[in-house]
mmCIF file of C-alpha atoms in Angstrom:
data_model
loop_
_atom_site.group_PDB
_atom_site.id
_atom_site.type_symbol
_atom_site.label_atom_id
_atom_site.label_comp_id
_atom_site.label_asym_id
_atom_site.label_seq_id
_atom_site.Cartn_x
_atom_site.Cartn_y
_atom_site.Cartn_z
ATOM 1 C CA UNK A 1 7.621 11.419 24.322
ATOM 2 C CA UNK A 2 4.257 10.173 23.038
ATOM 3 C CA UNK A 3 3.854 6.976 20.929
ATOM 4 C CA UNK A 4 2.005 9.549 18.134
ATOM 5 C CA UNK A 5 4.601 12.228 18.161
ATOM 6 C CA UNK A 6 7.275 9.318 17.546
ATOM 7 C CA UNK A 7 5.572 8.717 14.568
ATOM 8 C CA UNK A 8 5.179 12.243 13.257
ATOM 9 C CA UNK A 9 8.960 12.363 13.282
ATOM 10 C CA UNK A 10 9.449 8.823 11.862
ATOM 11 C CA UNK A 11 7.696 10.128 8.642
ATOM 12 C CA UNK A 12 9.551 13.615 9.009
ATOM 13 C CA UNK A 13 12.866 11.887 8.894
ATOM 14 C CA UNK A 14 11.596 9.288 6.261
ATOM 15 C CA UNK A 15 10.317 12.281 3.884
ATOM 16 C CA UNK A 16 14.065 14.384 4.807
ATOM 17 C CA UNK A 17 15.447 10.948 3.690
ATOM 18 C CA UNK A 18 13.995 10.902 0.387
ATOM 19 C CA UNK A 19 14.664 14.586 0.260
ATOM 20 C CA UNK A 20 18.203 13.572 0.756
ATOM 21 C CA UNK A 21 18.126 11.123 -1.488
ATOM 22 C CA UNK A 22 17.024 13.154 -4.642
ATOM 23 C CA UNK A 23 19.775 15.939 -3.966
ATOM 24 C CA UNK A 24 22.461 13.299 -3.799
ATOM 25 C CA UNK A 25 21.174 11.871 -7.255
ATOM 26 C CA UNK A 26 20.968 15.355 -8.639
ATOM 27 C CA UNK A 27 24.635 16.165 -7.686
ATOM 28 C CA UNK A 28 26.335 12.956 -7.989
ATOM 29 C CA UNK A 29 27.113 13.239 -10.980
ATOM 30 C CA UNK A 30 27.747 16.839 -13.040
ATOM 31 C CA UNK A 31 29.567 17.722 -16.598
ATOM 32 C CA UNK A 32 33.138 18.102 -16.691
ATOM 33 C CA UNK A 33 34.528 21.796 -16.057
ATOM 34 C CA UNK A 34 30.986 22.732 -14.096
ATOM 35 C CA UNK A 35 31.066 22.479 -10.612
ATOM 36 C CA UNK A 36 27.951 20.294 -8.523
ATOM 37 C CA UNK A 37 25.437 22.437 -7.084
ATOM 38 C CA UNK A 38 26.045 20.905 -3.906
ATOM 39 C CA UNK A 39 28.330 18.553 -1.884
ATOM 40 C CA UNK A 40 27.008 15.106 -2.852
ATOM 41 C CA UNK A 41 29.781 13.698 0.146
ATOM 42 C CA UNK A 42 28.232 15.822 2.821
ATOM 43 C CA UNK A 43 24.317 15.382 1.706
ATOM 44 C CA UNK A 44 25.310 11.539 1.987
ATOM 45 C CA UNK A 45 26.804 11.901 5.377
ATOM 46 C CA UNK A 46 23.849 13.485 6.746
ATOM 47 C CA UNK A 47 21.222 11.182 5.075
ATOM 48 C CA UNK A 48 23.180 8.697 6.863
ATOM 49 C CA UNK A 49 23.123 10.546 10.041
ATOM 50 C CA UNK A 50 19.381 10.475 9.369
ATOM 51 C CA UNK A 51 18.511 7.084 8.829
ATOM 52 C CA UNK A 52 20.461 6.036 11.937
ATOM 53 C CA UNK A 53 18.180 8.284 13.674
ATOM 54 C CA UNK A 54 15.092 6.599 11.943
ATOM 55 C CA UNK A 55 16.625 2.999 12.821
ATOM 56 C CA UNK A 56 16.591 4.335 16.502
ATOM 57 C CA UNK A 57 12.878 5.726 16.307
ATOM 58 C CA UNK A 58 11.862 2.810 14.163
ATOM 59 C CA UNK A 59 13.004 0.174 16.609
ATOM 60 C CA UNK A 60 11.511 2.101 19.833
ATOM 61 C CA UNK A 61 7.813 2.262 18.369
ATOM 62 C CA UNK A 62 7.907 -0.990 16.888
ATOM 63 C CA UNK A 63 9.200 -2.677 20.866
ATOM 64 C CA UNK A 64 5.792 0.036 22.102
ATOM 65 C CA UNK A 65 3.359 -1.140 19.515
ATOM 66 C CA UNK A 66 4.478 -4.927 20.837
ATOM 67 C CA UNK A 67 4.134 -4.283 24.201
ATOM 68 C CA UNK A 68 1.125 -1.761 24.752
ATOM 69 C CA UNK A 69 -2.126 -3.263 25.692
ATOM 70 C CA UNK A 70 -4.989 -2.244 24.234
ATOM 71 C CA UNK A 71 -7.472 -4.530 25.901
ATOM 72 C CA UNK A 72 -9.822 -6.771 24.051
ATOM 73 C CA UNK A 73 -7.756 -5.199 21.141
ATOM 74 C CA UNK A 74 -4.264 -7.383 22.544
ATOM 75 C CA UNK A 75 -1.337 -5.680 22.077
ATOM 76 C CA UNK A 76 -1.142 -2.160 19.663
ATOM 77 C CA UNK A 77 0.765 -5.126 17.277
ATOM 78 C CA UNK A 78 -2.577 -6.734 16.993
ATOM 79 C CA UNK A 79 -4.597 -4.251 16.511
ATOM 80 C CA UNK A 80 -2.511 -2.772 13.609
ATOM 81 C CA UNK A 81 -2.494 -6.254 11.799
ATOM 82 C CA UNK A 82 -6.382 -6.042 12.710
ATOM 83 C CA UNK A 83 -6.902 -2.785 10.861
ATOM 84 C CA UNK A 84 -4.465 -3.795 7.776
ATOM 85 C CA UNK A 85 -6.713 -6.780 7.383
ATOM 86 C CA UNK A 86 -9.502 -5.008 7.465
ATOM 87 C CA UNK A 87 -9.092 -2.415 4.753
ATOM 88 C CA UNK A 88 -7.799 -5.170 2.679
ATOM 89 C CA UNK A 89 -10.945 -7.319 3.369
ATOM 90 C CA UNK A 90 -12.764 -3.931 2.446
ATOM 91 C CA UNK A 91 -10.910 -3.598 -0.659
ATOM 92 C CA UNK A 92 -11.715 -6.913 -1.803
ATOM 93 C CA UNK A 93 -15.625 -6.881 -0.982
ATOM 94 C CA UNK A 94 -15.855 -3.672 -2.491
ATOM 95 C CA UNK A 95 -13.864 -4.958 -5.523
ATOM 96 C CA UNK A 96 -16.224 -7.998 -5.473
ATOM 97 C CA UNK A 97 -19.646 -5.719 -5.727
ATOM 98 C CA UNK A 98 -18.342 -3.861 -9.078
ATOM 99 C CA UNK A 99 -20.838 -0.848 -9.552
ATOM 100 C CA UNK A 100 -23.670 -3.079 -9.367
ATOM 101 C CA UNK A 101 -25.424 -1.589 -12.826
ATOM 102 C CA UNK A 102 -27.391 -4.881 -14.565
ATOM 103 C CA UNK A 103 -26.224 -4.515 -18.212
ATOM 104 C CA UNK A 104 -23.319 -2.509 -17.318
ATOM 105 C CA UNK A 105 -21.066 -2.216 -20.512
ATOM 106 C CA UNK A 106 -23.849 -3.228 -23.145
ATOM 107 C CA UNK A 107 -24.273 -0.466 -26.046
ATOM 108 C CA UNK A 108 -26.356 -1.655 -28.085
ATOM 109 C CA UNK A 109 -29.174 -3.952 -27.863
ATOM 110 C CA UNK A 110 -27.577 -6.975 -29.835
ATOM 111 C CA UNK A 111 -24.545 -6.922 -27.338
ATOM 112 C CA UNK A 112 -24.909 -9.280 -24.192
ATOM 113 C CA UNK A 113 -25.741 -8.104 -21.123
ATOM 114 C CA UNK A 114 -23.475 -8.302 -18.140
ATOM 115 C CA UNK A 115 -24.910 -9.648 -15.224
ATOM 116 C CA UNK A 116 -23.480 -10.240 -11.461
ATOM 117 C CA UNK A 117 -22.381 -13.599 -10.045
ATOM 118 C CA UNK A 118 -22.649 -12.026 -6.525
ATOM 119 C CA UNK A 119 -25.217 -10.515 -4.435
ATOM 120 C CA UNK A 120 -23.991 -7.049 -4.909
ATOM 121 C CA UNK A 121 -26.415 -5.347 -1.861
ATOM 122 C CA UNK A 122 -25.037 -8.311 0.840
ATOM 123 C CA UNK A 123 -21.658 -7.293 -0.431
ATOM 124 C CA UNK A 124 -22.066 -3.707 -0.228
ATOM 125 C CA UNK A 125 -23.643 -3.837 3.530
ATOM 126 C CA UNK A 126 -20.545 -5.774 4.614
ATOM 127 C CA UNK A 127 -18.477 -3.452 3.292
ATOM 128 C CA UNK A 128 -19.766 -0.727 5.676
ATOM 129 C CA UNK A 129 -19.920 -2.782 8.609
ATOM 130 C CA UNK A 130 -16.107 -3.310 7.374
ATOM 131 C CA UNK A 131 -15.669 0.270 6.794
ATOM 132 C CA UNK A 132 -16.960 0.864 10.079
ATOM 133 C CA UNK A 133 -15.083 -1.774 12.175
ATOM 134 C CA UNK A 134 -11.542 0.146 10.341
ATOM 135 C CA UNK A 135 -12.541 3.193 11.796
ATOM 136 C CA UNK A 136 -13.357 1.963 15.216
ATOM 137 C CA UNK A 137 -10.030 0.157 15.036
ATOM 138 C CA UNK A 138 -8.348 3.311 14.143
ATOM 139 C CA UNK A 139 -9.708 5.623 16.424
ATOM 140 C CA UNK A 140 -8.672 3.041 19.336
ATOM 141 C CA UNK A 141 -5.312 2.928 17.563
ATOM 142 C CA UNK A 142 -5.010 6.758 17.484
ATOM 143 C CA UNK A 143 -5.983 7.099 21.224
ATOM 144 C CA UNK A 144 -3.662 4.747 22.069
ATOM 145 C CA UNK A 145 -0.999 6.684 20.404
ATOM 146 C CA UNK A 146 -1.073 9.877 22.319
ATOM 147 C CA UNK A 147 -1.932 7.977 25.397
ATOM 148 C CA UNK A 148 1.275 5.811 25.475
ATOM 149 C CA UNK A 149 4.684 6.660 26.579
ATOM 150 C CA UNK A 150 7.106 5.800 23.743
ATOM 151 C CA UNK A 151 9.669 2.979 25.350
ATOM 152 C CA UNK A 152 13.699 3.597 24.787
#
């Protein structure tokens, strides 16, 4: 099995999980002299069933993500942590360069005008150099899914 199709069914069983989860809530509890819509016992027996099988997958891609090397990249591990970092360095530069309007806010004339503290262009053209590093990262991260050979 591919690294990539190991995580298509992690978030399968993850979403059957949660699927799981909101019948058991719904039919854990009913009114006296109705009967539950469903077995509450048996939907929690298999949501267990499933979430031992999500351990299993979860442990296998984590051990291939630490031991796959991706070249300059290191390991998949590293290049992961790489991308997380860079969409939150994104977030924050984009945060940083606001909408870049001078006087943004100000309605009438006698209202003060709201200027920027930070060179809102500069921040803007790192942000798509970071925008484009993420997806150069992820596309090397993707490749390397459905090249690799998911370890038991």
């Amino acid at each position: 099995m591919k690294l990539a199709e190991a995580l298509t069914e992690r978030a399968e069983a993850t979403r059957r999980v949660e699927q799981l989860r909101a019948r058991i809530v719904g039919s854990a509890r009913y009114q006296e002299g109705e009967t539950p819509s469903e077995d509450a016992a048996q939907l929690l027996a298999e949501a267990g069933e499933v979430l031992s099988t999500l351990e299993t997958l979860i442990r296998r891609i984590n051990r291939t993500n630490a031991t796959v090397e991706m070249g300059a990249d290191g390991t998949l591990t590293d290049a992961l942590a790489r991308r997380d970092v860079l969409r939150l360095r994104h977030s924050v530069v984009t945060a940083a360069a606001g909408n870049g309007e001078r006087g943004y806010g100000r309605q009438l004339r006698s209202e003060l005008m709201m200027l920027s503290a930070l060179p809102v262009a500069e921040l803007r053209d790192q942000a798509d150099v970071l925008a484009r590093e993420i997806r150069e990262v992820d596309m090397r991260i993707q490749r390397t899914n459905w090249e690799a050979d998911l370890l038991d």
